[in-house]
Short mmCIF file of C-alpha atoms in Angstrom, two decimals:
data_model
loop_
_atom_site.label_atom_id
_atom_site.label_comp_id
_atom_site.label_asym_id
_atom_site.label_seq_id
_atom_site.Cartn_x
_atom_site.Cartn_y
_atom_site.Cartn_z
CA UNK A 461 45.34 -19.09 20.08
CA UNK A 462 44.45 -17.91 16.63
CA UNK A 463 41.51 -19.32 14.87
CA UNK A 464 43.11 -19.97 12.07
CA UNK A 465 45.77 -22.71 14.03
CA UNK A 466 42.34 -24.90 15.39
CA UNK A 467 42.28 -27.82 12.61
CA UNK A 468 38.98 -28.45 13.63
CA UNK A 469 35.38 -27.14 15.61
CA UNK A 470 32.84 -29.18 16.65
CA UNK A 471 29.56 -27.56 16.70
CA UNK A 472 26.71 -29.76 18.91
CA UNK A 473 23.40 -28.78 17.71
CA UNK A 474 21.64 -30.69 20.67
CA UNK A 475 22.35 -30.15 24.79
CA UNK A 476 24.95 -33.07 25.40
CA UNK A 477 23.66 -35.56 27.74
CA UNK A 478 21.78 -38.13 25.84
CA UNK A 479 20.71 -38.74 22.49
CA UNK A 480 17.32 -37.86 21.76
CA UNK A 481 17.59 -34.25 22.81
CA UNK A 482 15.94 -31.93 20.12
CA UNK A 483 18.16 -30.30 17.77
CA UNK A 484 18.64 -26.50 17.91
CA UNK A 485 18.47 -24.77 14.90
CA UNK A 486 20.08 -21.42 16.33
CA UNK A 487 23.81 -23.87 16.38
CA UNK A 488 23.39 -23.58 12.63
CA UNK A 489 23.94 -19.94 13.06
CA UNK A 490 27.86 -20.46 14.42
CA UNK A 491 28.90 -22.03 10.82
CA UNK A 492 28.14 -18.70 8.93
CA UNK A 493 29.78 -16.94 12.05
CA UNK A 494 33.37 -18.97 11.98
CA UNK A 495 33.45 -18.22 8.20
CA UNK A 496 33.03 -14.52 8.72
CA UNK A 497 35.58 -14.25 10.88
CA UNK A 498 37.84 -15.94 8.32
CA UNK A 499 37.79 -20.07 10.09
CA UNK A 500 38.27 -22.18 6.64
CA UNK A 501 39.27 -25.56 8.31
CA UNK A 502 36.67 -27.88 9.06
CA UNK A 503 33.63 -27.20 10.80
CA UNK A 504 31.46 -30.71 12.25
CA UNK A 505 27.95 -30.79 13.57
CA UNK A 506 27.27 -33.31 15.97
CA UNK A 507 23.84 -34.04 17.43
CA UNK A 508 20.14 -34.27 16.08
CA UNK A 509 21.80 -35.23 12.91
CA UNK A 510 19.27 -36.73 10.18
CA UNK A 511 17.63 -36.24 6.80
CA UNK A 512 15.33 -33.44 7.67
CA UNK A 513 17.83 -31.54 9.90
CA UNK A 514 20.84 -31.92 6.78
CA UNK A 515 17.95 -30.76 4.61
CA UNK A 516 17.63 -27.92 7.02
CA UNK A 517 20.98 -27.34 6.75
CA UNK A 518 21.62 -26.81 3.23
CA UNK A 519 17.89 -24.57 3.31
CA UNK A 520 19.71 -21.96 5.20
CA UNK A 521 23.00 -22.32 3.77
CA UNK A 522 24.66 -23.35 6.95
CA UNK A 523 26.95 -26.17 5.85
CA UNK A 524 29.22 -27.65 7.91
CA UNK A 525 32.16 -30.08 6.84
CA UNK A 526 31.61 -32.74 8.78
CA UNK A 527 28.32 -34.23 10.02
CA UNK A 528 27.82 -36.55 12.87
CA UNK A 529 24.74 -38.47 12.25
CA UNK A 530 25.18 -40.81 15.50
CA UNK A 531 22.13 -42.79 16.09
CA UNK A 532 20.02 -42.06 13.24
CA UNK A 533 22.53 -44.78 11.58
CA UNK A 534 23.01 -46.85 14.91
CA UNK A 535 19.15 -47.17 15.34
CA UNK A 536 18.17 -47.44 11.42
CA UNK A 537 16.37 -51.33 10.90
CA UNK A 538 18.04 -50.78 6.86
CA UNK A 539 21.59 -48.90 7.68
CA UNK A 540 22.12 -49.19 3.78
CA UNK A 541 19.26 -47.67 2.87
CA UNK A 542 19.73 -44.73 5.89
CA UNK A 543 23.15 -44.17 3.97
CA UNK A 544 21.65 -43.62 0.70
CA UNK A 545 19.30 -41.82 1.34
CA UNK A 546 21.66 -39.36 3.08
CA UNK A 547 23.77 -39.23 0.13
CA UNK A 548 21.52 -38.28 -2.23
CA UNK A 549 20.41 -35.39 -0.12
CA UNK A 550 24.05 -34.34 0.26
CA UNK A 551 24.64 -35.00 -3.14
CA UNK A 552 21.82 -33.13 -4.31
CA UNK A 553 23.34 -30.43 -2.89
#
């Protein structure tokens, strides 16, 4: 199947099993890898997702589409606030 056909990847930046795990920054390294070979659908990361790890993210120019940020909205006490204040680090970008 060509790459090009997949409408979507789904990167997970943790070890699937629970949430919690720590998030592993070498994952990042498979967004700049898809692009070189020539993937330009959409790319989602999915696990560990949260300011400082977005912030990461955008650091080392490793962006994907799509970002999964699970239970760092499910857990947040203010999920408005948890919203804006992702937006205006994606927006900053």
């Amino acid at each position: 199947m060509p790459l090009k056909t997949i409408p979507i990847i789904q990167i997970m930046t943790i070890h699937p099993g629970k949430q919690g795990n720590p998030f592993i920054i070498e994952s990042l390294n498979k967004i700049g890898q898809l692009r070189y070979l020539g993937y330009r659908t959409k790319i989602a990361v999915d696990g560990g997702v949260n300011l400082e790890t977005v912030q990461l993210m955008i650091s080392r120019k490793q962006i994907p589409d799509i970002i999964c940020p699970g239970s760092y909205f499910s857990k947040a006490e203010n999920l408005e606030k948890r919203i804006e204040e992702m937006n205006k680090v994606i927006l900053s970008y």
